[in-house]
Amino acid sequence: MAAQPTRLYVHATIITINKDRHIISDGALLVEGDRIAAIGKASDLVSQHPKAVIIDCTGKVIIPGLVDTHVHTAQSLLRGCADDLSLIDWLCERVWVMQGNFTHADGYAAARLTISEMLKSGTTTFLECMLADRYGFDGVARAVEESGIRACLGKIVMDIPTYATKGAFSMHPGLVEDRETSLLGTLKMHERWHGAADGRIHVWFGARTPGGVSLALYKEMTKLAKEKGIRITMHCAEVEADRTYFREEHAQSPMEFCHSVGLLGPGTVLAHMVWLDSADIGMLAQTGTHVAHCPNSNSKLASGFAKVPEMLERGVNVGLGCDGAPCNNTHDLIREMRAAATVHKAVRLDPTIMPAETVLEMATINGAKALGLEAEIGSLEVGKKADFVVMELDKLYTTPNFNPVSTIVYCCSGADVVTVVVDGKEVVSNRKLVNWDEQEVISEAAKRAKALAEKAGIDVRPKWPVI
């Protein structure tokens, strides 16, 4: 493949998220290969690099690529199939039933749909939390490779087909896996795909929620993780039933249990984390364990409100996640930022907490740190990977624009993204996907979603009569 020309993005407002949190007006960013080679004032860089290809970003804002720390790529084919249901009904009657009927081809189509939506709304890196074997890990990894996005792919680890308190919440049989398929399968995928796609693919353990994994398997997984340097992600303390399970089955708090099986530490991202007490939060801070906060999903499923302001105050690193299409229903991390900024103000009755600057950090540098990639991505600095997003803010709803950080968090959505660069390559250009035909992605996903619902016997018609 021919080398990319040196490119200079000029006349933009650049929100760097560097250690001093500089915002550069009339700024420029120089891309050489897959790295940021220079960043500063446009007048200086244009004169210093006369042979660079100039990309005019007048009136636009450049931010670091967004990092989504909790994604279910398969669930895009389930968008709208389980709205307005309780979590248990949502899982057992709709989501698990449809996912239990997936084929590898469905998994590939779903991954393409999810990744396309993420890229077009500014997400350049994501953490897939739980790839079931039946989705086809190879196909999902291939979708990552083709699209140009950066991804951490957590393959499911499980050996018990229940959720939280035992008995009533059994999984669909099509999703049940054992140690050999899940744990040993992850090791095979790690050997095959970790570091692939020019280093853009990372393979993780994606453990199921406690109640879905035996103590022995948790301990084997965490031992292997330390030995082989494999990171771990897991849903935890999402609903009150989770906390009840920890207390009744193990006489422990959520974090006491996680600590007992070796899950806590800087190599772990725990998602949701709603039902924690103060001592649990202290354990997170002490161990350097990361948290993925999913405010829209938690609100829609009525899971509760994670104590994110307290976590941040006590030094816990918290990133943002969109979760899955049946519980959000988008993969637009810019919309997620607004939710994170507003919901906690209402819960705490304090308009000063979770300011826009904190939330943008959660979606960028905090997310990069959670994935162990903060030396490479998450901020715009010389030597880091050229992962960034160009946004157009010349709109009715973004005028006036006194503070671009506040404007992005409180006014914008992914529809304002114009250009997305990952690893120095444009993957979205002038609002269009570069590597895939968007209409073909949509058509294939829609066809497969319809067939999947029919195969699963799920009635997804509107509640109101269609005439």
Short mmCIF file of C-alpha atoms in Angstrom, two decimals:
data_model
loop_
_atom_site.label_atom_id
_atom_site.label_comp_id
_atom_site.label_asym_id
_atom_site.label_seq_id
_atom_site.Cartn_x
_atom_site.Cartn_y
_atom_site.Cartn_z
CA MET A 1 0.00 0.00 0.00
CA ALA A 2 1.33 3.44 -0.93
CA ALA A 3 2.48 5.65 1.92
CA GLN A 4 0.00 8.28 3.08
CA PRO A 5 1.08 11.84 2.19
CA THR A 6 1.93 14.18 5.03
CA ARG A 7 -1.27 16.09 5.80
CA LEU A 8 -1.81 19.34 7.65
CA TYR A 9 -5.28 20.03 9.10
CA VAL A 10 -5.40 23.82 9.48
CA HIS A 11 -7.48 26.70 10.89
CA ALA A 12 -9.36 24.57 13.43
CA THR A 13 -10.06 25.03 17.11
CA ILE A 14 -8.13 22.10 18.60
CA ILE A 15 -9.13 20.65 21.98
CA THR A 16 -5.97 18.76 22.85
CA ILE A 17 -6.75 17.11 26.24
CA ASN A 18 -2.97 17.37 26.84
CA LYS A 19 -1.71 17.63 30.43
CA ASP A 20 -2.37 21.39 30.44
CA ARG A 21 -5.73 20.95 28.66
CA HIS A 22 -4.78 23.49 25.99
CA ILE A 23 -7.36 24.66 23.47
CA ILE A 24 -5.60 26.01 20.39
CA SER A 25 -7.45 28.65 18.39
CA ASP A 26 -6.68 28.82 14.67
CA GLY A 27 -4.69 25.66 15.20
CA ALA A 28 -3.10 23.06 12.96
CA LEU A 29 -2.32 19.36 13.30
CA LEU A 30 0.34 17.62 11.18
CA VAL A 31 -0.08 13.91 10.40
CA GLU A 32 2.89 11.85 9.22
CA GLY A 33 2.17 8.15 8.77
CA ASP A 34 0.09 7.00 11.73
CA ARG A 35 1.34 9.68 14.15
CA ILE A 36 0.80 13.30 15.11
CA ALA A 37 4.04 14.97 14.01
CA ALA A 38 3.27 18.53 15.10
CA ILE A 39 0.50 20.55 16.66
CA GLY A 40 0.29 24.30 17.15
CA LYS A 41 -0.79 27.53 15.50
CA ALA A 42 -1.76 27.29 11.83
CA SER A 43 0.44 30.23 10.83
CA ASP A 44 3.53 28.50 12.24
CA LEU A 45 2.92 24.99 10.91
CA VAL A 46 1.93 26.08 7.40
CA SER A 47 5.21 27.95 6.94
CA GLN A 48 7.23 25.11 8.50
CA HIS A 49 5.70 22.38 6.31
CA PRO A 50 5.23 23.83 2.80
CA LYS A 51 5.02 20.40 1.12
CA ALA A 52 2.23 19.03 3.30
CA VAL A 53 -1.24 18.45 1.83
CA ILE A 54 -3.48 21.13 3.35
CA ILE A 55 -6.94 20.26 4.70
CA ASP A 56 -8.84 23.43 5.56
CA CYS A 57 -10.85 23.10 8.80
CA THR A 58 -11.97 26.71 9.09
CA GLY A 59 -14.87 26.99 11.51
CA LYS A 60 -14.42 23.42 12.71
CA VAL A 61 -13.25 21.80 15.96
CA ILE A 62 -10.79 18.92 16.25
CA ILE A 63 -11.01 16.62 19.28
CA PRO A 64 -9.28 13.36 20.17
CA GLY A 65 -10.99 10.24 18.87
CA LEU A 66 -13.69 9.09 21.28
CA VAL A 67 -13.22 5.86 23.25
CA ASP A 68 -16.29 3.73 24.00
CA THR A 69 -15.48 1.44 26.94
CA HIS A 70 -18.58 -0.79 26.78
CA VAL A 71 -20.09 -2.07 23.53
CA HIS A 72 -22.09 -5.12 22.40
CA THR A 73 -21.44 -5.25 18.64
CA ALA A 74 -23.96 -8.08 18.04
CA GLN A 75 -26.86 -6.17 19.53
CA SER A 76 -27.24 -3.65 16.71
CA LEU A 77 -29.46 -6.24 14.97
CA LEU A 78 -31.71 -6.12 18.05
CA ARG A 79 -32.26 -2.36 18.06
CA GLY A 80 -35.84 -1.59 19.15
CA CYS A 81 -36.76 -5.23 19.82
CA ALA A 82 -36.97 -4.95 23.61
CA ASP A 83 -37.93 -1.39 24.44
CA ASP A 84 -39.73 -0.53 27.70
CA LEU A 85 -39.15 -3.88 29.43
CA SER A 86 -37.59 -4.72 32.78
CA LEU A 87 -34.03 -6.06 32.60
CA ILE A 88 -34.98 -9.69 33.28
CA ASP A 89 -37.80 -9.69 30.72
CA TRP A 90 -35.52 -7.73 28.37
CA LEU A 91 -32.86 -10.45 28.65
CA CYS A 92 -34.85 -13.65 28.90
CA GLU A 93 -37.76 -12.91 26.57
CA ARG A 94 -36.05 -10.89 23.84
CA VAL A 95 -32.30 -10.27 23.84
CA TRP A 96 -30.99 -13.74 24.78
CA VAL A 97 -33.57 -15.43 22.55
CA MET A 98 -32.50 -13.46 19.48
CA GLN A 99 -28.79 -13.67 20.27
CA GLY A 100 -29.15 -17.40 20.81
CA ASN A 101 -30.18 -17.74 17.16
CA PHE A 102 -27.23 -15.82 15.69
CA THR A 103 -25.05 -17.22 12.94
CA HIS A 104 -21.50 -16.10 12.18
CA ALA A 105 -22.86 -14.18 9.19
CA ASP A 106 -25.27 -12.34 11.51
CA GLY A 107 -22.37 -11.49 13.82
CA TYR A 108 -20.35 -10.03 10.96
CA ALA A 109 -23.29 -7.97 9.65
CA ALA A 110 -24.05 -6.68 13.15
CA ALA A 111 -20.42 -5.73 13.74
CA ARG A 112 -20.33 -3.79 10.49
CA LEU A 113 -23.51 -1.90 11.43
CA THR A 114 -22.26 -1.09 14.94
CA ILE A 115 -18.79 -0.06 13.80
CA SER A 116 -20.18 2.11 11.01
CA GLU A 117 -22.42 3.96 13.45
CA MET A 118 -19.57 4.42 15.90
CA LEU A 119 -17.16 5.72 13.29
CA LYS A 120 -19.63 8.18 11.81
CA SER A 121 -20.36 9.60 15.28
CA GLY A 122 -16.71 10.02 16.27
CA THR A 123 -15.76 6.83 18.12
CA THR A 124 -12.31 5.68 17.02
CA THR A 125 -11.72 2.98 19.66
CA PHE A 126 -14.13 0.62 21.43
CA LEU A 127 -14.17 -2.20 23.96
CA GLU A 128 -16.43 -5.11 22.97
CA CYS A 129 -17.46 -6.58 26.28
CA MET A 130 -18.70 -10.10 25.55
CA LEU A 131 -18.40 -11.81 22.15
CA ALA A 132 -20.21 -15.13 22.25
CA ASP A 133 -18.69 -17.94 20.23
CA ARG A 134 -21.77 -18.18 18.02
CA TYR A 135 -21.29 -14.57 16.79
CA GLY A 136 -18.06 -15.59 15.05
CA PHE A 137 -15.00 -13.92 16.55
CA ASP A 138 -13.10 -14.12 13.26
CA GLY A 139 -15.83 -12.23 11.41
CA VAL A 140 -15.99 -9.47 14.03
CA ALA A 141 -12.20 -9.09 13.97
CA ARG A 142 -12.33 -8.98 10.17
CA ALA A 143 -14.93 -6.19 10.36
CA VAL A 144 -12.58 -4.22 12.63
CA GLU A 145 -9.69 -4.79 10.24
CA GLU A 146 -11.72 -3.71 7.18
CA SER A 147 -13.28 -0.63 8.76
CA GLY A 148 -10.10 0.95 10.10
CA ILE A 149 -11.40 1.35 13.68
CA ARG A 150 -9.36 0.45 16.77
CA ALA A 151 -10.86 -2.27 18.99
CA CYS A 152 -10.42 -4.32 22.14
CA LEU A 153 -12.45 -7.50 21.65
CA GLY A 154 -13.54 -9.29 24.80
CA LYS A 155 -14.44 -12.92 24.13
CA ILE A 156 -16.95 -14.40 26.55
CA VAL A 157 -15.76 -16.48 29.52
CA MET A 158 -18.48 -18.53 31.26
CA ASP A 159 -19.47 -21.98 32.45
CA ILE A 160 -22.83 -21.43 34.24
CA PRO A 161 -26.01 -20.54 32.26
CA THR A 162 -27.65 -18.26 34.86
CA TYR A 163 -27.81 -14.58 35.69
CA ALA A 164 -27.37 -13.20 39.24
CA THR A 165 -29.66 -15.06 41.65
CA LYS A 166 -29.90 -18.66 40.51
CA GLY A 167 -32.83 -20.39 38.88
CA ALA A 168 -35.17 -17.99 37.15
CA PHE A 169 -32.69 -16.25 34.86
CA SER A 170 -31.34 -19.08 32.72
CA MET A 171 -29.76 -18.24 29.38
CA HIS A 172 -31.03 -19.28 26.00
CA PRO A 173 -29.35 -22.63 25.21
CA GLY A 174 -27.87 -21.17 22.04
CA LEU A 175 -25.65 -18.91 24.15
CA VAL A 176 -24.40 -21.46 26.68
CA GLU A 177 -20.64 -22.10 26.58
CA ASP A 178 -18.23 -24.16 28.67
CA ARG A 179 -14.63 -23.62 29.76
CA GLU A 180 -13.17 -25.11 26.60
CA THR A 181 -15.23 -22.99 24.23
CA SER A 182 -15.03 -19.76 26.21
CA LEU A 183 -11.77 -19.55 28.17
CA LEU A 184 -9.62 -21.73 25.93
CA GLY A 185 -11.33 -20.24 22.88
CA THR A 186 -10.27 -16.78 24.02
CA LEU A 187 -6.66 -17.92 24.24
CA LYS A 188 -6.87 -19.22 20.66
CA MET A 189 -8.33 -15.91 19.45
CA HIS A 190 -5.66 -14.01 21.37
CA GLU A 191 -2.97 -15.97 19.59
CA ARG A 192 -4.64 -15.43 16.21
CA TRP A 193 -5.77 -11.79 16.39
CA HIS A 194 -4.00 -9.87 19.17
CA GLY A 195 -1.88 -7.19 17.50
CA ALA A 196 -3.46 -7.74 14.07
CA ALA A 197 -4.63 -4.95 11.74
CA ASP A 198 -1.40 -2.96 12.27
CA GLY A 199 -1.84 -3.26 16.04
CA ARG A 200 -5.41 -1.97 16.07
CA ILE A 201 -6.90 -5.22 17.44
CA HIS A 202 -6.47 -6.25 21.08
CA VAL A 203 -8.02 -9.44 22.48
CA TRP A 204 -9.42 -9.47 26.03
CA PHE A 205 -11.25 -11.81 28.35
CA GLY A 206 -14.95 -10.83 28.45
CA ALA A 207 -16.14 -12.52 31.63
CA ARG A 208 -19.83 -13.00 32.30
CA THR A 209 -21.45 -11.43 35.33
CA PRO A 210 -20.93 -13.26 38.65
CA GLY A 211 -23.51 -16.02 38.72
CA GLY A 212 -22.48 -17.00 35.21
CA VAL A 213 -18.93 -18.09 36.01
CA SER A 214 -17.72 -20.58 38.60
CA LEU A 215 -15.20 -19.49 41.22
CA ALA A 216 -12.67 -21.91 39.78
CA LEU A 217 -13.02 -20.48 36.27
CA TYR A 218 -12.75 -16.88 37.49
CA LYS A 219 -9.54 -17.75 39.33
CA GLU A 220 -8.12 -19.63 36.34
CA MET A 221 -8.95 -16.68 34.06
CA THR A 222 -7.39 -14.04 36.33
CA LYS A 223 -4.28 -16.19 36.75
CA LEU A 224 -3.93 -16.52 32.98
CA ALA A 225 -4.58 -12.80 32.55
CA LYS A 226 -1.64 -11.93 34.79
CA GLU A 227 0.65 -14.52 33.22
CA LYS A 228 -0.11 -13.56 29.62
CA GLY A 229 -0.87 -9.86 30.00
CA ILE A 230 -4.48 -10.23 28.83
CA ARG A 231 -6.90 -7.59 30.08
CA ILE A 232 -10.39 -8.31 31.45
CA THR A 233 -13.80 -6.68 31.16
CA MET A 234 -17.00 -7.70 32.95
CA HIS A 235 -20.49 -6.43 33.77
CA CYS A 236 -20.77 -5.92 37.51
CA ALA A 237 -23.28 -4.61 40.06
CA GLU A 238 -25.58 -3.42 37.28
CA VAL A 239 -28.87 -4.18 39.02
CA GLU A 240 -29.93 -4.71 42.62
CA ALA A 241 -30.19 -8.47 41.99
CA ASP A 242 -26.42 -8.50 41.47
CA ARG A 243 -25.77 -7.06 44.92
CA THR A 244 -28.28 -9.51 46.40
CA TYR A 245 -26.41 -12.38 44.74
CA PHE A 246 -23.06 -11.29 46.20
CA ARG A 247 -24.57 -10.98 49.67
CA GLU A 248 -26.68 -14.14 49.72
CA GLU A 249 -24.38 -16.50 47.82
CA HIS A 250 -20.99 -15.29 49.07
CA ALA A 251 -21.64 -13.01 52.06
CA GLN A 252 -19.57 -10.34 50.34
CA SER A 253 -20.01 -6.94 48.76
CA PRO A 254 -19.56 -6.73 44.97
CA MET A 255 -15.94 -5.57 45.19
CA GLU A 256 -15.08 -7.96 48.01
CA PHE A 257 -16.15 -10.79 45.71
CA CYS A 258 -14.21 -9.41 42.75
CA HIS A 259 -11.12 -9.02 44.91
CA SER A 260 -11.44 -12.60 46.19
CA VAL A 261 -11.23 -14.06 42.66
CA GLY A 262 -8.48 -11.73 41.45
CA LEU A 263 -10.56 -9.44 39.26
CA LEU A 264 -9.56 -6.07 40.71
CA GLY A 265 -6.57 -4.24 39.28
CA PRO A 266 -5.42 -1.86 36.54
CA GLY A 267 -5.95 -4.51 33.85
CA THR A 268 -9.72 -4.71 34.47
CA VAL A 269 -12.67 -2.63 33.25
CA LEU A 270 -15.91 -3.24 35.17
CA ALA A 271 -19.07 -2.00 33.46
CA HIS A 272 -22.10 -0.29 35.02
CA MET A 273 -21.12 -0.52 38.72
CA VAL A 274 -24.40 0.97 39.93
CA TRP A 275 -24.97 -0.93 43.19
CA LEU A 276 -21.82 -0.14 45.17
CA ASP A 277 -21.29 1.26 48.63
CA SER A 278 -18.54 3.62 49.76
CA ALA A 279 -16.20 0.79 50.77
CA ASP A 280 -16.56 -0.76 47.30
CA ILE A 281 -15.54 2.54 45.70
CA GLY A 282 -12.54 2.69 48.02
CA MET A 283 -11.42 -0.74 46.81
CA LEU A 284 -11.68 0.40 43.20
CA ALA A 285 -9.50 3.41 43.93
CA GLN A 286 -6.93 1.40 45.89
CA THR A 287 -6.55 -1.26 43.19
CA GLY A 288 -6.63 1.02 40.13
CA THR A 289 -9.60 -0.83 38.65
CA HIS A 290 -11.41 1.03 35.86
CA VAL A 291 -15.15 1.63 35.43
CA ALA A 292 -17.27 1.96 32.27
CA HIS A 293 -20.24 4.24 32.93
CA CYS A 294 -23.35 3.76 30.76
CA PRO A 295 -25.88 6.43 31.81
CA ASN A 296 -28.40 6.00 28.99
CA SER A 297 -28.55 2.22 29.37
CA ASN A 298 -28.82 2.43 33.16
CA SER A 299 -31.61 4.99 32.86
CA LYS A 300 -33.60 3.17 30.19
CA LEU A 301 -33.45 -0.18 32.01
CA ALA A 302 -34.08 1.55 35.36
CA SER A 303 -30.94 -0.05 36.78
CA GLY A 304 -30.19 2.97 38.93
CA PHE A 305 -27.54 5.69 38.99
CA ALA A 306 -23.88 4.84 39.41
CA LYS A 307 -22.07 7.00 41.98
CA VAL A 308 -19.78 8.42 39.31
CA PRO A 309 -19.15 11.82 40.97
CA GLU A 310 -17.97 10.02 44.12
CA MET A 311 -15.85 7.61 42.10
CA LEU A 312 -14.12 10.48 40.33
CA GLU A 313 -13.68 12.44 43.56
CA ARG A 314 -11.91 9.43 45.09
CA GLY A 315 -9.60 8.85 42.15
CA VAL A 316 -11.34 6.01 40.28
CA ASN A 317 -10.79 6.18 36.53
CA VAL A 318 -14.20 6.22 34.80
CA GLY A 319 -14.82 6.02 31.06
CA LEU A 320 -18.04 6.12 29.06
CA GLY A 321 -19.92 3.37 27.25
CA CYS A 322 -22.97 3.27 24.99
CA ASP A 323 -23.68 -0.41 25.82
CA GLY A 324 -25.97 -2.12 23.29
CA ALA A 325 -28.55 -1.03 20.73
CA PRO A 326 -31.52 -2.63 22.58
CA CYS A 327 -30.82 -0.60 25.73
CA ASN A 328 -29.58 2.77 24.50
CA ASN A 329 -30.54 2.70 21.42
CA THR A 330 -27.58 4.34 19.67
CA HIS A 331 -23.80 4.06 19.60
CA ASP A 332 -23.37 7.85 19.61
CA LEU A 333 -20.88 8.61 22.38
CA ILE A 334 -21.45 12.35 21.99
CA ARG A 335 -25.07 11.86 23.06
CA GLU A 336 -23.77 9.70 25.91
CA MET A 337 -21.64 12.59 27.11
CA ARG A 338 -24.69 14.82 27.47
CA ALA A 339 -26.45 12.13 29.51
CA ALA A 340 -23.43 11.73 31.79
CA ALA A 341 -23.22 15.48 32.28
CA THR A 342 -26.89 16.00 33.13
CA VAL A 343 -28.25 12.95 34.96
CA HIS A 344 -25.90 13.23 37.95
CA LYS A 345 -26.73 16.90 38.43
CA ALA A 346 -30.36 15.89 38.94
CA VAL A 347 -29.54 12.94 41.20
CA ARG A 348 -27.19 14.98 43.41
CA LEU A 349 -29.23 18.22 43.17
CA ASP A 350 -25.99 19.98 42.26
CA PRO A 351 -25.58 21.74 38.89
CA THR A 352 -21.82 22.12 39.36
CA ILE A 353 -20.87 18.43 39.32
CA MET A 354 -19.91 16.55 36.16
CA PRO A 355 -18.96 19.65 34.16
CA ALA A 356 -18.50 19.37 30.41
CA GLU A 357 -14.72 19.23 30.73
CA THR A 358 -14.88 16.21 33.05
CA VAL A 359 -17.24 14.37 30.73
CA LEU A 360 -15.10 14.99 27.63
CA GLU A 361 -12.13 13.60 29.58
CA MET A 362 -14.19 10.49 30.36
CA ALA A 363 -14.90 9.98 26.65
CA THR A 364 -11.26 10.44 25.61
CA ILE A 365 -8.23 10.19 27.91
CA ASN A 366 -10.06 8.31 30.70
CA GLY A 367 -11.28 5.74 28.19
CA ALA A 368 -7.79 5.39 26.74
CA LYS A 369 -6.40 4.83 30.24
CA ALA A 370 -9.06 2.20 30.96
CA LEU A 371 -7.91 0.26 27.89
CA GLY A 372 -4.22 0.63 28.77
CA LEU A 373 -3.70 2.78 25.67
CA GLU A 374 -3.22 6.26 27.16
CA ALA A 375 0.38 6.45 25.87
CA GLU A 376 -0.96 6.08 22.32
CA ILE A 377 -4.44 7.64 22.15
CA GLY A 378 -6.90 9.78 24.13
CA SER A 379 -5.26 13.17 23.59
CA LEU A 380 -3.76 15.16 20.73
CA GLU A 381 -0.02 15.32 21.37
CA VAL A 382 3.11 14.96 19.28
CA GLY A 383 4.13 11.30 19.00
CA LYS A 384 0.71 9.87 19.75
CA LYS A 385 -1.40 7.99 17.23
CA ALA A 386 -3.27 10.22 14.79
CA ASP A 387 -6.74 9.32 16.06
CA PHE A 388 -8.97 12.39 15.91
CA VAL A 389 -12.36 13.77 14.94
CA VAL A 390 -13.26 16.92 13.00
CA MET A 391 -16.63 18.42 13.96
CA GLU A 392 -18.63 21.17 12.31
CA LEU A 393 -20.21 23.53 14.83
CA ASP A 394 -21.56 26.20 12.45
CA LYS A 395 -25.19 25.35 13.17
CA LEU A 396 -28.25 27.06 14.63
CA TYR A 397 -28.11 24.91 17.74
CA THR A 398 -24.38 25.50 18.32
CA THR A 399 -24.46 29.29 17.92
CA PRO A 400 -23.06 31.18 19.77
CA ASN A 401 -20.10 28.97 20.64
CA PHE A 402 -18.33 30.61 23.56
CA ASN A 403 -16.85 27.39 24.97
CA PRO A 404 -16.36 24.57 22.43
CA VAL A 405 -16.16 21.92 25.16
CA SER A 406 -19.57 22.88 26.55
CA THR A 407 -20.96 23.21 23.04
CA ILE A 408 -19.90 19.68 22.11
CA VAL A 409 -21.18 18.07 25.32
CA TYR A 410 -24.48 19.93 25.67
CA CYS A 411 -25.44 20.80 22.07
CA CYS A 412 -23.96 18.27 19.67
CA SER A 413 -24.51 14.74 18.44
CA GLY A 414 -22.64 12.40 16.15
CA ALA A 415 -24.39 14.07 13.21
CA ASP A 416 -21.94 16.97 13.62
CA VAL A 417 -18.92 14.77 12.81
CA VAL A 418 -17.39 15.52 9.41
CA THR A 419 -14.08 13.65 9.33
CA VAL A 420 -12.67 10.78 11.41
CA VAL A 421 -9.02 9.73 11.34
CA VAL A 422 -7.69 6.49 12.88
CA ASP A 423 -4.03 5.49 12.72
CA GLY A 424 -3.41 8.44 10.42
CA LYS A 425 -5.99 7.29 7.85
CA GLU A 426 -9.31 8.96 7.12
CA VAL A 427 -12.05 6.40 7.78
CA VAL A 428 -14.86 8.95 7.53
CA SER A 429 -14.48 11.71 4.97
CA ASN A 430 -17.06 14.43 4.34
CA ARG A 431 -19.51 12.41 6.49
CA LYS A 432 -19.09 9.26 4.40
CA LEU A 433 -17.51 5.93 5.32
CA VAL A 434 -14.29 5.41 3.41
CA ASN A 435 -13.90 1.63 3.56
CA TRP A 436 -17.49 0.37 3.28
CA ASP A 437 -20.59 1.11 1.23
CA GLU A 438 -22.91 2.49 3.92
CA GLN A 439 -26.11 1.59 2.11
CA GLU A 440 -24.94 -1.99 1.62
CA VAL A 441 -24.14 -2.24 5.34
CA ILE A 442 -27.62 -0.97 6.19
CA SER A 443 -29.42 -3.23 3.71
CA GLU A 444 -27.62 -6.38 4.81
CA ALA A 445 -28.18 -5.65 8.50
CA ALA A 446 -31.88 -4.90 8.01
CA LYS A 447 -32.39 -8.12 6.04
CA ARG A 448 -30.60 -10.23 8.64
CA ALA A 449 -32.37 -8.57 11.58
CA LYS A 450 -35.77 -9.34 10.07
CA ALA A 451 -34.85 -12.97 9.41
CA LEU A 452 -33.37 -13.30 12.91
CA ALA A 453 -36.54 -12.05 14.61
CA GLU A 454 -38.62 -14.48 12.56
CA LYS A 455 -36.32 -17.40 13.40
CA ALA A 456 -36.41 -16.51 17.09
CA GLY A 457 -40.20 -16.14 17.07
CA ILE A 458 -40.04 -12.58 18.38
CA ASP A 459 -42.94 -10.26 17.57
CA VAL A 460 -41.39 -6.84 16.95
CA ARG A 461 -44.46 -5.11 15.52
CA PRO A 462 -45.53 -1.72 16.95
CA LYS A 463 -47.81 -1.83 19.99
CA TRP A 464 -50.29 0.43 18.22
CA PRO A 465 -52.28 -0.95 15.25
CA VAL A 466 -50.69 -0.59 11.85
CA ILE A 467 -53.32 -0.07 9.17
#
